[in-house]
Coordinates of N, CA and C in Angstrom, one line a residue:
M1 N 123.0 113.1 77.7 CA 121.8 112.3 77.6 C 121.7 111.5 79.0
K2 N 120.5 111.4 79.5 CA 120.2 110.7 80.7 C 120.3 109.2 80.5
R3 N 120.8 108.5 81.5 CA 121.1 107.1 81.4 C 120.0 106.3 82.3
I4 N 119.5 105.3 81.7 CA 118.5 104.4 82.4 C 119.1 103.0 82.4
L5 N 119.1 102.4 83.6 CA 119.4 101.0 83.8 C 118.2 100.2 83.7
V6 N 118.1 99.3 82.8 CA 117.0 98.4 82.6 C 117.3 97.1 83.2
A7 N 116.7 96.8 84.4 CA 116.9 95.5 85.0 C 115.8 94.5 84.5
E8 N 116.2 93.7 83.6 CA 115.2 92.9 82.9 C 115.9 91.6 82.3
D9 N 115.4 90.4 82.8 CA 116.1 89.2 82.4 C 115.5 88.7 81.0
N10 N 114.4 89.1 80.6 CA 113.8 88.6 79.4 C 114.2 89.5 78.2
D11 N 114.8 88.8 77.2 CA 115.4 89.5 76.0 C 114.3 90.3 75.2
S12 N 113.2 89.7 75.0 CA 112.1 90.4 74.2 C 111.6 91.6 75.0
N13 N 111.5 91.5 76.3 CA 111.0 92.7 77.1 C 112.1 93.8 77.0
Y14 N 113.4 93.4 77.1 CA 114.5 94.4 77.0 C 114.5 95.0 75.6
L15 N 114.3 94.2 74.6 CA 114.2 94.8 73.2 C 113.1 95.8 73.1
L16 N 111.9 95.5 73.7 CA 110.8 96.5 73.6 C 111.2 97.8 74.3
M17 N 111.9 97.7 75.5 CA 112.3 98.9 76.2 C 113.3 99.7 75.4
T18 N 114.2 99.0 74.7 CA 115.2 99.6 73.8 C 114.5 100.4 72.7
F19 N 113.5 99.7 72.1 CA 112.7 100.4 71.0 C 112.0 101.6 71.5
I20 N 111.5 101.6 72.7 CA 110.7 102.7 73.3 C 111.7 103.9 73.7
L21 N 112.8 103.5 74.3 CA 113.6 104.5 75.0 C 114.9 105.0 74.3
K22 N 115.4 104.2 73.3 CA 116.7 104.5 72.8 C 116.9 105.9 72.1
S23 N 115.8 106.5 71.6 CA 116.0 107.8 71.0 C 116.1 108.9 72.0
K24 N 115.7 108.7 73.2 CA 115.7 109.8 74.2 C 116.7 109.5 75.3
Y25 N 117.1 108.3 75.6 CA 118.0 107.9 76.7 C 119.1 106.9 76.3
E26 N 120.1 107.0 77.1 CA 121.2 106.0 77.0 C 120.8 104.8 77.9
L27 N 120.9 103.6 77.4 CA 120.5 102.5 78.2 C 121.6 101.5 78.6
C28 N 121.5 101.0 79.7 CA 122.4 99.8 80.1 C 121.5 98.8 80.7
R29 N 122.0 97.6 80.8 CA 121.1 96.4 81.2 C 121.7 95.6 82.3
A30 N 120.8 95.2 83.2 CA 121.2 94.1 84.2 C 120.2 93.0 83.9
V31 N 120.7 91.7 84.0 CA 119.8 90.6 83.7 C 119.3 89.9 84.9
N32 N 119.8 90.4 86.1 CA 119.2 89.9 87.4 C 119.4 90.9 88.5
G33 N 118.8 90.6 89.6 CA 118.9 91.6 90.7 C 120.3 91.9 91.2
V34 N 121.1 90.9 91.3 CA 122.5 91.1 91.7 C 123.2 92.1 90.8
E35 N 123.1 91.9 89.5 CA 123.7 92.8 88.5 C 123.1 94.2 88.6
A36 N 121.8 94.3 88.9 CA 121.2 95.6 89.0 C 121.8 96.4 90.2
V37 N 122.0 95.7 91.3 CA 122.6 96.4 92.5 C 124.0 96.8 92.1
E38 N 124.8 96.0 91.5 CA 126.2 96.3 91.1 C 126.2 97.5 90.1
K39 N 125.4 97.4 89.1 CA 125.4 98.4 88.0 C 124.8 99.7 88.5
S40 N 123.9 99.7 89.5 CA 123.4 101.0 90.0 C 124.5 101.8 90.6
E41 N 125.6 101.2 91.0 CA 126.8 102.0 91.5 C 127.8 102.2 90.4
T42 N 128.1 101.2 89.5 CA 129.1 101.4 88.5 C 128.7 102.1 87.3
E43 N 127.5 102.0 86.9 CA 127.0 102.7 85.6 C 126.4 104.1 85.9
H44 N 126.2 104.4 87.1 CA 125.7 105.8 87.5 C 124.4 106.2 86.7
P45 N 123.4 105.3 86.7 CA 122.2 105.7 86.0 C 121.4 106.8 86.6
D46 N 120.6 107.5 85.9 CA 119.7 108.5 86.4 C 118.4 108.0 86.9
L47 N 118.1 106.8 86.4 CA 116.8 106.1 86.8 C 117.0 104.6 86.5
I48 N 116.2 103.8 87.2 CA 116.2 102.4 87.0 C 114.8 101.9 86.8
L49 N 114.7 101.1 85.7 CA 113.5 100.3 85.4 C 113.7 98.9 86.0
M50 N 112.9 98.5 86.9 CA 113.2 97.3 87.7 C 112.1 96.2 87.4
D51 N 112.4 95.2 86.7 CA 111.6 94.0 86.7 C 111.5 93.4 88.1
L52 N 110.4 92.9 88.5 CA 110.3 92.4 89.9 C 110.6 90.9 89.9
K53 N 110.4 90.1 88.8 CA 110.7 88.7 88.8 C 112.0 88.4 88.0
M54 N 113.1 88.3 88.7 CA 114.4 88.0 88.0 C 115.1 86.9 88.7
P55 N 116.1 86.2 88.0 CA 116.9 85.2 88.7 C 117.9 85.8 89.7
R56 N 118.4 85.0 90.5 CA 119.5 85.3 91.5 C 119.0 86.2 92.6
M57 N 118.3 87.3 92.3 CA 117.7 88.2 93.3 C 116.6 88.9 92.6
G58 N 115.4 88.9 93.2 CA 114.3 89.6 92.6 C 114.4 91.1 92.7
G59 N 113.5 91.8 92.0 CA 113.6 93.2 91.9 C 113.2 93.9 93.2
L60 N 112.4 93.3 94.1 CA 112.1 93.9 95.3 C 113.3 94.0 96.2
E61 N 114.0 92.9 96.3 CA 115.2 92.9 97.2 C 116.3 93.8 96.6
A62 N 116.5 93.8 95.2 CA 117.4 94.6 94.6 C 117.1 96.1 94.9
T63 N 115.8 96.4 94.8 CA 115.4 97.8 95.1 C 115.7 98.2 96.5
R64 N 115.5 97.3 97.5 CA 115.8 97.6 98.9 C 117.3 97.9 99.0
Q65 N 118.1 97.1 98.4 CA 119.6 97.2 98.5 C 120.0 98.5 97.8
I66 N 119.5 98.8 96.7 CA 119.9 100.0 96.0 C 119.5 101.3 96.8
K67 N 118.2 101.3 97.3 CA 117.7 102.4 98.0 C 118.5 102.6 99.3
A68 N 119.0 101.5 99.9 CA 119.9 101.7 101.1 C 121.1 102.5 100.9
K69 N 121.7 102.3 99.6 CA 122.9 103.0 99.3 C 122.6 104.3 98.5
L70 N 121.6 104.3 97.7 CA 121.3 105.5 96.9 C 119.8 105.9 97.1
P71 N 119.5 106.5 98.2 CA 118.1 106.7 98.6 C 117.3 107.6 97.6
D72 N 118.0 108.5 96.8 CA 117.4 109.4 95.9 C 117.2 108.8 94.5
M73 N 117.7 107.6 94.3 CA 117.6 107.0 92.9 C 116.2 106.7 92.6
P74 N 115.6 107.2 91.5 CA 114.3 106.9 91.1 C 114.3 105.4 90.5
I75 N 113.4 104.6 91.1 CA 113.2 103.2 90.6 C 111.8 103.0 90.2
I76 N 111.5 102.6 89.0 CA 110.2 102.3 88.5 C 110.0 100.8 88.4
A77 N 109.1 100.2 89.1 CA 108.8 98.8 89.0 C 108.2 98.6 87.6
L78 N 108.6 97.5 86.9 CA 108.1 97.2 85.6 C 107.8 95.7 85.7
T79 N 106.5 95.3 85.8 CA 106.2 93.9 86.0 C 104.9 93.4 85.4
A80 N 104.9 92.1 85.1 CA 103.7 91.5 84.6 C 102.7 91.3 85.7
N81 N 103.1 91.4 87.0 CA 102.2 91.2 88.1 C 101.6 92.5 88.4
A82 N 100.3 92.7 88.1 CA 99.7 94.0 88.1 C 98.6 94.1 89.2
F83 N 98.7 93.2 90.2 CA 97.7 93.3 91.3 C 98.0 94.4 92.2
D84 N 97.0 94.9 92.9 CA 97.2 95.9 93.9 C 98.3 95.5 94.9
S85 N 98.3 94.3 95.3 CA 99.3 93.8 96.3 C 100.7 93.9 95.8
D86 N 100.9 93.6 94.5 CA 102.2 93.7 93.8 C 102.6 95.2 93.8
R87 N 101.7 96.1 93.5 CA 102.0 97.5 93.5 C 102.4 97.9 94.9
Q88 N 101.7 97.5 95.9 CA 102.0 97.9 97.2 C 103.3 97.3 97.7
Q89 N 103.6 96.1 97.3 CA 104.9 95.5 97.7 C 106.1 96.3 97.0
A90 N 105.9 96.7 95.8 CA 106.9 97.5 95.1 C 107.1 98.8 95.8
M91 N 106.0 99.5 96.1 CA 106.2 100.8 96.8 C 106.8 100.6 98.2
D92 N 106.4 99.6 98.9 CA 107.0 99.3 100.2 C 108.5 99.0 100.1
A93 N 108.9 98.4 99.0 CA 110.4 98.1 98.8 C 111.2 99.4 98.5
G94 N 110.5 100.4 98.0 CA 111.2 101.7 97.7 C 111.0 102.2 96.3
C95 N 110.2 101.4 95.5 CA 110.0 101.9 94.1 C 109.2 103.2 94.2
N96 N 109.5 104.1 93.2 CA 108.9 105.4 93.1 C 107.6 105.4 92.3
A97 N 107.5 104.4 91.4 CA 106.4 104.3 90.5 C 106.2 102.9 90.1
F98 N 105.1 102.6 89.4 CA 104.8 101.2 89.0 C 104.2 101.2 87.6
L99 N 104.8 100.3 86.7 CA 104.2 100.2 85.4 C 104.0 98.7 85.2
A100 N 102.8 98.4 84.7 CA 102.4 97.0 84.4 C 102.7 96.6 83.0
K101 N 103.3 95.4 82.8 CA 103.5 94.9 81.4 C 102.2 94.3 80.9
P102 N 101.9 94.4 79.6 CA 102.7 95.1 78.6 C 102.4 96.6 78.8
V103 N 103.5 97.3 78.8 CA 103.5 98.8 78.9 C 103.4 99.5 77.6
S104 N 102.6 100.5 77.5 CA 102.6 101.3 76.2 C 103.8 102.2 76.2
A105 N 104.2 102.5 75.0 CA 105.3 103.5 74.9 C 105.0 104.8 75.5
A106 N 103.8 105.3 75.3 CA 103.4 106.6 75.8 C 103.4 106.6 77.3
E107 N 102.8 105.6 77.9 CA 102.8 105.6 79.4 C 104.2 105.5 80.0
C108 N 105.0 104.6 79.4 CA 106.4 104.5 79.8 C 107.1 105.8 79.8
L109 N 107.1 106.5 78.6 CA 107.8 107.8 78.5 C 107.2 108.8 79.4
K110 N 105.9 108.8 79.6 CA 105.3 109.8 80.5 C 105.8 109.6 82.0
V111 N 105.8 108.4 82.5 CA 106.2 108.1 83.8 C 107.7 108.4 84.0
I112 N 108.5 108.0 83.0 CA 110.0 108.3 83.1 C 110.2 109.8 83.1
G113 N 109.5 110.5 82.2 CA 109.6 111.9 82.1 C 109.3 112.7 83.4
E114 N 108.4 112.1 84.2 CA 108.1 112.7 85.5 C 109.3 112.8 86.4
F115 N 110.2 111.8 86.2 CA 111.4 111.8 87.1 C 112.6 112.4 86.4
L116 N 112.7 112.3 85.1 CA 113.9 112.8 84.4 C 113.7 114.1 83.6
G117 N 112.4 114.6 83.6 CA 112.1 115.9 83.0 C 112.0 115.8 81.5

């Protein structure tokens, strides 16, 4: 089963991702950007869902650090900030795709499926 690291500090948002993904993927969680960087190496995920606004280190910086070490790691930005500038910042940081909250289950599974088959 493919493993997804969900970098999300908000419990209710994480529960929603669990509800959407648990039947198809194994999940692990990081509650801040520092933890996301650490778990990207220790948990060996196949994909990362990255919240952009997190404590200790934001998702953009976490993405840059992860991509520096794991350039082929698919990272999907998942954020409430859905402006074009936010999308561009996420892509510039190294994200491979962008999902705006609230995300639909169908859209989330479709985008993840593009990377994990």
